PDB file of C-alpha atoms in Angstrom:
ATOM      1  CA  GLU K  25       0.186   0.316   0.053  1.00 95.00           C
ATOM      2  CA  VAL K  26       1.421   3.426  -0.918  1.00 96.00           C
ATOM      3  CA  GLN K  27       1.958   5.395   1.918  1.00 98.00           C
ATOM      4  CA  LEU K  28       3.087   9.037   2.716  1.00 98.00           C
ATOM      5  CA  VAL K  29       3.522  10.601   6.045  1.00 98.00           C
ATOM      6  CA  GLU K  30       4.531  14.092   6.629  1.00 98.00           C
ATOM      7  CA  SER K  31       6.109  15.222   9.950  1.00 98.00           C
ATOM      8  CA  GLY K  32       7.784  18.198  11.500  1.00 98.00           C
ATOM      9  CA  GLY K  33       5.071  20.724  11.500  1.00 97.00           C
ATOM     10  CA  GLY K  34       4.278  22.796  14.737  1.00 98.00           C
ATOM     11  CA  LEU K  35       4.344  26.236  16.103  1.00 98.00           C
ATOM     12  CA  VAL K  36       7.251  28.741  15.066  1.00 98.00           C
ATOM     13  CA  LYS K  37       7.878  32.397  15.487  1.00 98.00           C
ATOM     14  CA  PRO K  38       8.209  34.718  12.321  1.00 98.00           C
ATOM     15  CA  GLY K  39      11.665  34.506  10.818  1.00 98.00           C
ATOM     16  CA  GLY K  40      12.106  31.174  12.337  1.00 98.00           C
ATOM     17  CA  SER K  41      12.611  27.917  10.255  1.00 98.00           C
ATOM     18  CA  LEU K  42      11.318  24.459  10.335  1.00 98.00           C
ATOM     19  CA  ARG K  43      12.007  21.336   8.198  1.00 98.00           C
ATOM     20  CA  LEU K  44       9.484  19.076   7.016  1.00 98.00           C
ATOM     21  CA  ALA K  45       9.618  15.414   6.110  1.00 98.00           C
ATOM     22  CA  CYS K  46       7.848  13.264   3.950  1.00 98.00           C
ATOM     23  CA  ALA K  47       8.119   9.490   4.600  1.00 98.00           C
ATOM     24  CA  ALA K  48       7.217   7.428   1.889  1.00 98.00           C
ATOM     25  CA  SER K  49       6.476   3.420   1.498  1.00 98.00           C
ATOM     26  CA  GLY K  50       5.042   0.542  -0.315  1.00 97.00           C
ATOM     27  CA  PHE K  51       6.684   1.751  -3.756  1.00 97.00           C
ATOM     28  CA  THR K  52       9.937   2.607  -5.220  1.00 97.00           C
ATOM     29  CA  PHE K  53      10.272   6.338  -3.821  1.00 98.00           C
ATOM     30  CA  SER K  54      13.185   6.982  -6.234  1.00 97.00           C
ATOM     31  CA  ASN K  55      10.900   6.210  -9.445  1.00 96.00           C
ATOM     32  CA  TYR K  56       8.826   9.353  -8.621  1.00 97.00           C
ATOM     33  CA  ALA K  57       8.616  13.116  -8.450  1.00 97.00           C
ATOM     34  CA  PHE K  58       7.217  14.864  -5.667  1.00 98.00           C
ATOM     35  CA  ASN K  59       5.698  18.316  -4.720  1.00 98.00           C
ATOM     36  CA  TRP K  60       4.713  20.214  -1.630  1.00 98.00           C
ATOM     37  CA  VAL K  61       1.367  21.878  -1.667  1.00 98.00           C
ATOM     38  CA  ARG K  62      -0.008  23.885   1.163  1.00 98.00           C
ATOM     39  CA  GLN K  63      -3.618  25.097   2.137  1.00 98.00           C
ATOM     40  CA  ALA K  64      -3.836  27.920   4.671  1.00 98.00           C
ATOM     41  CA  PRO K  65      -6.943  27.568   7.073  1.00 97.00           C
ATOM     42  CA  GLY K  66     -10.366  27.848   5.177  1.00 96.00           C
ATOM     43  CA  LYS K  67      -8.240  28.802   2.079  1.00 97.00           C
ATOM     44  CA  GLY K  68      -7.599  26.667  -1.145  1.00 98.00           C
ATOM     45  CA  LEU K  69      -4.625  24.655  -2.360  1.00 98.00           C
ATOM     46  CA  GLU K  70      -1.207  26.621  -3.257  1.00 98.00           C
ATOM     47  CA  TYR K  71       1.643  25.334  -5.187  1.00 98.00           C
ATOM     48  CA  VAL K  72       4.901  25.136  -2.976  1.00 98.00           C
ATOM     49  CA  SER K  73       7.471  23.441  -4.932  1.00 98.00           C
ATOM     50  CA  SER K  74       8.871  20.312  -6.928  1.00 97.00           C
ATOM     51  CA  ILE K  75      11.943  17.708  -7.107  1.00 97.00           C
ATOM     52  CA  THR K  76      12.357  15.562 -10.096  1.00 96.00           C
ATOM     53  CA  SER K  77      13.339  11.946  -9.241  1.00 96.00           C
ATOM     54  CA  THR K  78      16.870  12.218  -9.345  1.00 96.00           C
ATOM     55  CA  SER K  79      17.111  15.470  -7.720  1.00 97.00           C
ATOM     56  CA  SER K  80      18.099  17.120 -11.080  1.00 97.00           C
ATOM     57  CA  ALA K  81      15.681  19.613 -11.065  1.00 97.00           C
ATOM     58  CA  VAL K  82      13.332  21.714  -8.538  1.00 98.00           C
ATOM     59  CA  TYR K  83      10.786  24.278  -8.919  1.00 98.00           C
ATOM     60  CA  TYR K  84       9.441  26.934  -6.315  1.00 98.00           C
ATOM     61  CA  ALA K  85       6.586  29.122  -6.267  1.00 97.00           C
ATOM     62  CA  GLY K  86       7.162  32.636  -6.168  1.00 97.00           C
ATOM     63  CA  SER K  87       6.173  33.218  -3.018  1.00 97.00           C
ATOM     64  CA  VAL K  88       8.825  30.750  -1.563  1.00 98.00           C
ATOM     65  CA  ARG K  89      11.307  31.161  -3.651  1.00 98.00           C
ATOM     66  CA  GLY K  90      15.036  31.985  -1.832  1.00 98.00           C
ATOM     67  CA  ARG K  91      13.200  30.838   1.729  1.00 98.00           C
ATOM     68  CA  PHE K  92      12.362  27.106   0.992  1.00 98.00           C
ATOM     69  CA  THR K  93      14.404  24.607  -0.088  1.00 98.00           C
ATOM     70  CA  ILE K  94      13.269  20.983  -1.305  1.00 98.00           C
ATOM     71  CA  SER K  95      15.254  18.112  -1.154  1.00 98.00           C
ATOM     72  CA  ARG K  96      14.869  14.056  -1.188  1.00 98.00           C
ATOM     73  CA  ASP K  97      16.987  11.326   0.217  1.00 98.00           C
ATOM     74  CA  ASN K  98      16.142   8.152  -2.101  1.00 98.00           C
ATOM     75  CA  THR K  99      18.321   6.036   0.108  1.00 98.00           C
ATOM     76  CA  LYS K 100      15.909   6.956   3.084  1.00 98.00           C
ATOM     77  CA  ASN K 101      12.773   7.112   0.703  1.00 98.00           C
ATOM     78  CA  SER K 102      12.187  10.628   2.155  1.00 98.00           C
ATOM     79  CA  LEU K 103      10.919  14.114   1.008  1.00 98.00           C
ATOM     80  CA  TYR K 104      12.123  17.335   2.708  1.00 98.00           C
ATOM     81  CA  LEU K 105      11.147  20.919   2.878  1.00 98.00           C
ATOM     82  CA  GLN K 106      13.450  23.380   4.506  1.00 98.00           C
ATOM     83  CA  MET K 107      11.489  26.753   5.519  1.00 98.00           C
ATOM     84  CA  ASN K 108      13.679  29.586   6.849  1.00 98.00           C
ATOM     85  CA  SER K 109      12.396  33.126   7.350  1.00 98.00           C
ATOM     86  CA  LEU K 110       9.087  31.926   7.952  1.00 98.00           C
ATOM     87  CA  ARG K 111       5.954  34.512   7.892  1.00 98.00           C
ATOM     88  CA  VAL K 112       2.532  34.554   9.079  1.00 98.00           C
ATOM     89  CA  GLU K 113       1.548  33.603   5.703  1.00 98.00           C
ATOM     90  CA  ASP K 114       3.147  30.824   5.382  1.00 98.00           C
ATOM     91  CA  THR K 115       0.778  29.421   8.096  1.00 98.00           C
ATOM     92  CA  ALA K 116      -0.637  26.281   6.426  1.00 98.00           C
ATOM     93  CA  VAL K 117      -1.535  22.526   6.221  1.00 98.00           C
ATOM     94  CA  TYR K 118       1.782  21.441   4.246  1.00 98.00           C
ATOM     95  CA  TYR K 119       0.945  18.061   1.915  1.00 98.00           C
ATOM     96  CA  CYS K 120       3.359  15.885  -0.069  1.00 98.00           C
ATOM     97  CA  ALA K 121       2.059  14.819  -3.080  1.00 98.00           C
ATOM     98  CA  ARG K 122       3.661  12.022  -5.642  1.00 98.00           C
ATOM     99  CA  GLU K 123       4.141  12.347  -9.250  1.00 96.00           C
ATOM    100  CA  SER K 124       4.954  10.123 -12.277  1.00 87.00           C
ATOM    101  CA  ALA K 125       4.812  11.138 -15.815  1.00 80.00           C
ATOM    102  CA  GLY K 126       1.435  12.820 -16.737  1.00 80.00           C
ATOM    103  CA  PHE K 127       0.053  12.179 -13.256  1.00 89.00           C
ATOM    104  CA  PHE K 128       0.405  14.555 -10.618  1.00 91.00           C
ATOM    105  CA  GLY K 129      -1.014  13.729  -7.337  1.00 92.00           C
ATOM    106  CA  ASP K 130      -1.702   9.976  -7.388  1.00 94.00           C
ATOM    107  CA  SER K 131      -1.033  10.171  -3.843  1.00 97.00           C
ATOM    108  CA  TRP K 132      -0.733  12.308  -1.178  1.00 98.00           C
ATOM    109  CA  GLY K 133      -0.047  12.594   2.567  1.00 98.00           C
ATOM    110  CA  GLN K 134      -2.285  13.246   5.501  1.00 98.00           C
ATOM    111  CA  GLY K 135      -0.749  16.941   5.729  1.00 98.00           C
ATOM    112  CA  THR K 136       1.017  18.576   8.782  1.00 98.00           C
ATOM    113  CA  LEU K 137       0.105  22.022  10.125  1.00 98.00           C
ATOM    114  CA  VAL K 138       2.668  24.628  10.129  1.00 98.00           C
ATOM    115  CA  THR K 139       1.587  27.645  12.473  1.00 98.00           C
ATOM    116  CA  VAL K 140       3.900  31.165  12.050  1.00 98.00           C
ATOM    117  CA  SER K 141       2.704  33.137  14.892  1.00 97.00           C
ATOM    118  CA  THR K 142       4.065  35.381  17.789  1.00 95.00           C
TER     119      THR K 142
ATOM    120  CA  GLN W   4      -5.614  35.540  -7.027  1.00 86.00           C
ATOM    121  CA  SER W   5      -5.488  32.439  -8.611  1.00 92.00           C
ATOM    122  CA  VAL W   6      -3.521  31.799 -12.111  1.00 94.00           C
ATOM    123  CA  LEU W   7      -6.438  29.366 -12.816  1.00 98.00           C
ATOM    124  CA  THR W   8      -9.993  30.866 -12.465  1.00 98.00           C
ATOM    125  CA  GLN W   9     -12.922  28.778 -11.204  1.00 98.00           C
ATOM    126  CA  PRO W  10     -16.447  29.686  -9.948  1.00 98.00           C
ATOM    127  CA  PRO W  11     -16.616  29.506  -6.388  1.00 98.00           C
ATOM    128  CA  SER W  12     -19.706  27.475  -6.376  1.00 97.00           C
ATOM    129  CA  ALA W  13     -21.827  25.087  -8.243  1.00 98.00           C
ATOM    130  CA  SER W  14     -24.788  23.129  -7.124  1.00 97.00           C
ATOM    131  CA  GLY W  15     -27.370  20.788  -8.428  1.00 97.00           C
ATOM    132  CA  THR W  16     -30.180  18.473  -7.379  1.00 97.00           C
ATOM    133  CA  PRO W  17     -29.309  14.436  -6.955  1.00 97.00           C
ATOM    134  CA  GLY W  18     -29.233  13.109 -10.900  1.00 97.00           C
ATOM    135  CA  GLN W  19     -28.470  16.031 -12.130  1.00 98.00           C
ATOM    136  CA  ARG W  20     -25.219  17.200 -14.234  1.00 98.00           C
ATOM    137  CA  VAL W  21     -23.100  19.907 -12.866  1.00 98.00           C
ATOM    138  CA  THR W  22     -20.022  21.143 -14.581  1.00 98.00           C
ATOM    139  CA  ILE W  23     -17.319  23.253 -13.219  1.00 98.00           C
ATOM    140  CA  SER W  24     -14.908  25.512 -15.582  1.00 98.00           C
ATOM    141  CA  CYS W  25     -11.482  26.130 -15.480  1.00 98.00           C
ATOM    142  CA  SER W  26      -9.811  29.166 -16.920  1.00 98.00           C
ATOM    143  CA  GLY W  27      -6.541  29.642 -18.058  1.00 98.00           C
ATOM    144  CA  SER W  28      -3.954  30.707 -20.498  1.00 97.00           C
ATOM    145  CA  SER W  29      -1.469  29.435 -23.046  1.00 97.00           C
ATOM    146  CA  SER W  30       1.467  29.040 -20.398  1.00 97.00           C
ATOM    147  CA  ASN W  31      -0.868  26.545 -18.589  1.00 98.00           C
ATOM    148  CA  ILE W  32      -3.971  24.798 -19.468  1.00 98.00           C
ATOM    149  CA  GLY W  33      -3.443  25.541 -23.171  1.00 97.00           C
ATOM    150  CA  ASN W  34      -0.121  23.738 -23.474  1.00 96.00           C
ATOM    151  CA  ASN W  35      -0.115  21.555 -20.496  1.00 97.00           C
ATOM    152  CA  PHE W  36      -2.068  18.785 -18.856  1.00 96.00           C
ATOM    153  CA  ILE W  37      -4.962  19.711 -16.411  1.00 98.00           C
ATOM    154  CA  TYR W  38      -5.672  17.950 -13.243  1.00 98.00           C
ATOM    155  CA  TRP W  39      -8.894  17.839 -11.375  1.00 98.00           C
ATOM    156  CA  PHE W  40      -8.681  16.978  -7.278  1.00 98.00           C
ATOM    157  CA  GLN W  41     -12.093  16.426  -5.094  1.00 98.00           C
ATOM    158  CA  GLN W  42     -11.268  17.318  -1.442  1.00 98.00           C
ATOM    159  CA  PHE W  43     -13.731  16.974   1.525  1.00 98.00           C
ATOM    160  CA  PRO W  44     -13.180  19.120   4.798  1.00 96.00           C
ATOM    161  CA  GLY W  45     -10.331  18.097   6.767  1.00 95.00           C
ATOM    162  CA  THR W  46      -8.651  15.642   4.532  1.00 97.00           C
ATOM    163  CA  ALA W  47      -5.948  15.519   1.650  1.00 98.00           C
ATOM    164  CA  PRO W  48      -7.143  16.140  -1.898  1.00 98.00           C
ATOM    165  CA  LYS W  49      -7.853  13.096  -4.132  1.00 97.00           C
ATOM    166  CA  VAL W  50      -7.291  13.196  -8.162  1.00 97.00           C
ATOM    167  CA  VAL W  51     -10.450  12.294 -10.014  1.00 98.00           C
ATOM    168  CA  ILE W  52      -9.266  13.296 -13.420  1.00 97.00           C
ATOM    169  CA  TYR W  53      -5.608  13.338 -14.704  1.00 97.00           C
ATOM    170  CA  ARG W  54      -4.043  14.161 -18.243  1.00 96.00           C
ATOM    171  CA  ASN W  55      -7.285  16.203 -19.059  1.00 97.00           C
ATOM    172  CA  ASN W  56      -9.656  13.667 -18.974  1.00 97.00           C
ATOM    173  CA  GLN W  57      -8.345  10.373 -17.762  1.00 96.00           C
ATOM    174  CA  ARG W  58     -10.441   8.698 -14.728  1.00 97.00           C
ATOM    175  CA  PRO W  59      -8.250   7.027 -11.842  1.00 94.00           C
ATOM    176  CA  SER W  60      -9.339   3.549 -11.005  1.00 93.00           C
ATOM    177  CA  GLY W  61     -12.000   3.637  -8.498  1.00 95.00           C
ATOM    178  CA  VAL W  62     -13.079   7.177  -9.575  1.00 97.00           C
ATOM    179  CA  PRO W  63     -16.931   6.638 -11.037  1.00 97.00           C
ATOM    180  CA  ASP W  64     -17.365   7.080 -14.627  1.00 96.00           C
ATOM    181  CA  ARG W  65     -19.698   9.587 -13.434  1.00 97.00           C
ATOM    182  CA  PHE W  66     -16.655  12.274 -13.096  1.00 98.00           C
ATOM    183  CA  SER W  67     -15.616  13.172 -16.819  1.00 98.00           C
ATOM    184  CA  GLY W  68     -13.037  15.736 -17.854  1.00 98.00           C
ATOM    185  CA  SER W  69     -12.354  17.827 -21.022  1.00 98.00           C
ATOM    186  CA  LYS W  70      -9.996  20.633 -22.311  1.00 98.00           C
ATOM    187  CA  SER W  71     -10.370  22.805 -25.278  1.00 97.00           C
ATOM    188  CA  GLY W  72      -7.616  25.618 -25.917  1.00 97.00           C
ATOM    189  CA  THR W  73      -7.056  27.654 -22.665  1.00 97.00           C
ATOM    190  CA  SER W  74     -10.178  26.341 -20.742  1.00 98.00           C
ATOM    191  CA  ALA W  75     -11.216  22.834 -19.308  1.00 98.00           C
ATOM    192  CA  SER W  76     -14.266  21.615 -17.271  1.00 98.00           C
ATOM    193  CA  LEU W  77     -14.974  18.743 -15.054  1.00 98.00           C
ATOM    194  CA  ALA W  78     -18.387  17.413 -15.191  1.00 98.00           C
ATOM    195  CA  ILE W  79     -20.273  15.493 -12.787  1.00 98.00           C
ATOM    196  CA  SER W  80     -23.294  13.562 -13.892  1.00 97.00           C
ATOM    197  CA  GLY W  81     -25.900  11.736 -11.879  1.00 97.00           C
ATOM    198  CA  LEU W  82     -25.156  13.873  -8.827  1.00 98.00           C
ATOM    199  CA  ARG W  83     -25.073  12.349  -5.712  1.00 98.00           C
ATOM    200  CA  SER W  84     -24.927  13.505  -2.102  1.00 97.00           C
ATOM    201  CA  GLU W  85     -21.564  12.111  -1.563  1.00 97.00           C
ATOM    202  CA  ASP W  86     -20.343  14.460  -4.660  1.00 98.00           C
ATOM    203  CA  GLU W  87     -20.565  17.471  -2.173  1.00 98.00           C
ATOM    204  CA  ALA W  88     -17.094  18.848  -1.819  1.00 98.00           C
ATOM    205  CA  ASP W  89     -14.577  21.191  -3.069  1.00 98.00           C
ATOM    206  CA  TYR W  90     -12.887  20.599  -6.591  1.00 98.00           C
ATOM    207  CA  TYR W  91      -9.893  21.938  -7.843  1.00 98.00           C
ATOM    208  CA  CYS W  92      -8.339  22.355 -11.042  1.00 98.00           C
ATOM    209  CA  ALA W  93      -4.177  22.272 -11.700  1.00 98.00           C
ATOM    210  CA  SER W  94      -1.888  22.521 -14.479  1.00 98.00           C
ATOM    211  CA  TRP W  95       1.811  23.283 -14.841  1.00 97.00           C
ATOM    212  CA  ASP W  96       2.581  26.761 -15.848  1.00 97.00           C
ATOM    213  CA  ASP W  97       5.554  27.097 -18.421  1.00 97.00           C
ATOM    214  CA  SER W  98       6.229  31.145 -17.613  1.00 97.00           C
ATOM    215  CA  LEU W  99       6.057  30.618 -13.729  1.00 97.00           C
ATOM    216  CA  SER W 100       7.923  27.289 -14.086  1.00 96.00           C
ATOM    217  CA  GLY W 101       5.943  25.498 -11.559  1.00 96.00           C
ATOM    218  CA  LYS W 102       2.178  24.363 -10.895  1.00 97.00           C
ATOM    219  CA  VAL W 103      -0.688  26.354 -10.523  1.00 98.00           C
ATOM    220  CA  PHE W 104      -4.263  25.872  -8.943  1.00 98.00           C
ATOM    221  CA  GLY W 105      -7.546  27.374  -9.461  1.00 98.00           C
ATOM    222  CA  GLY W 106      -9.366  29.117  -6.542  1.00 98.00           C
ATOM    223  CA  GLY W 107     -11.656  26.153  -6.213  1.00 98.00           C
ATOM    224  CA  THR W 108     -15.084  25.346  -6.731  1.00 98.00           C
ATOM    225  CA  LYS W 109     -17.822  24.488  -3.600  1.00 98.00           C
ATOM    226  CA  VAL W 110     -20.030  22.033  -5.180  1.00 98.00           C
ATOM    227  CA  THR W 111     -23.463  21.684  -2.783  1.00 98.00           C
ATOM    228  CA  VAL W 112     -26.099  18.966  -3.507  1.00 97.00           C
ATOM    229  CA  LEU W 113     -29.218  20.453  -2.943  1.00 94.00           C
TER     230      LEU W 113
END
């Protein structure tokens, strides 16, 4: 069974940092690209970042470029999102979503809540 | 302001057909696949249409997708109470070098 489990969320002050992780199981992790997608409370889905299967390319939404870094460790079947210089507007549930060629979002994690507040 | 434009709401009675539109541009929908996601409150999104018009296994054939030019639509025929959810369209955007989502459409079954 395909499983994606996010962790690392929590309460952080503005300007602080957090590192999210997404642990994968039930499939060959290294064959897939991955995405981070977030959803602020009561709002819609927002794309955050993507990484290819071999980490050869990474992409970011303009709102997080320069502050967030996506990475993966294919030996540990894990995806990461390093979030620095956090802002109040980064408060959201962060989901990891799997992607194969032409099939974005075939599996999603349950999400992890990040709250940026004083 | 979302890059892809969806109506905020849509509704229908059981058995009716409901259509949700998603409008974009040549840099996203016009040149890339469109995806549709269904989301219930407090849960992760689930893909109901991928590659413009393909249905994943397990998604009822009441759900169908189409694309024409820079617009796309999701149709739900034979509307059922369990279809009441938020629906989002998404695509890759060549100009932004990233994915873009619509603002979401809340489907209500009257």
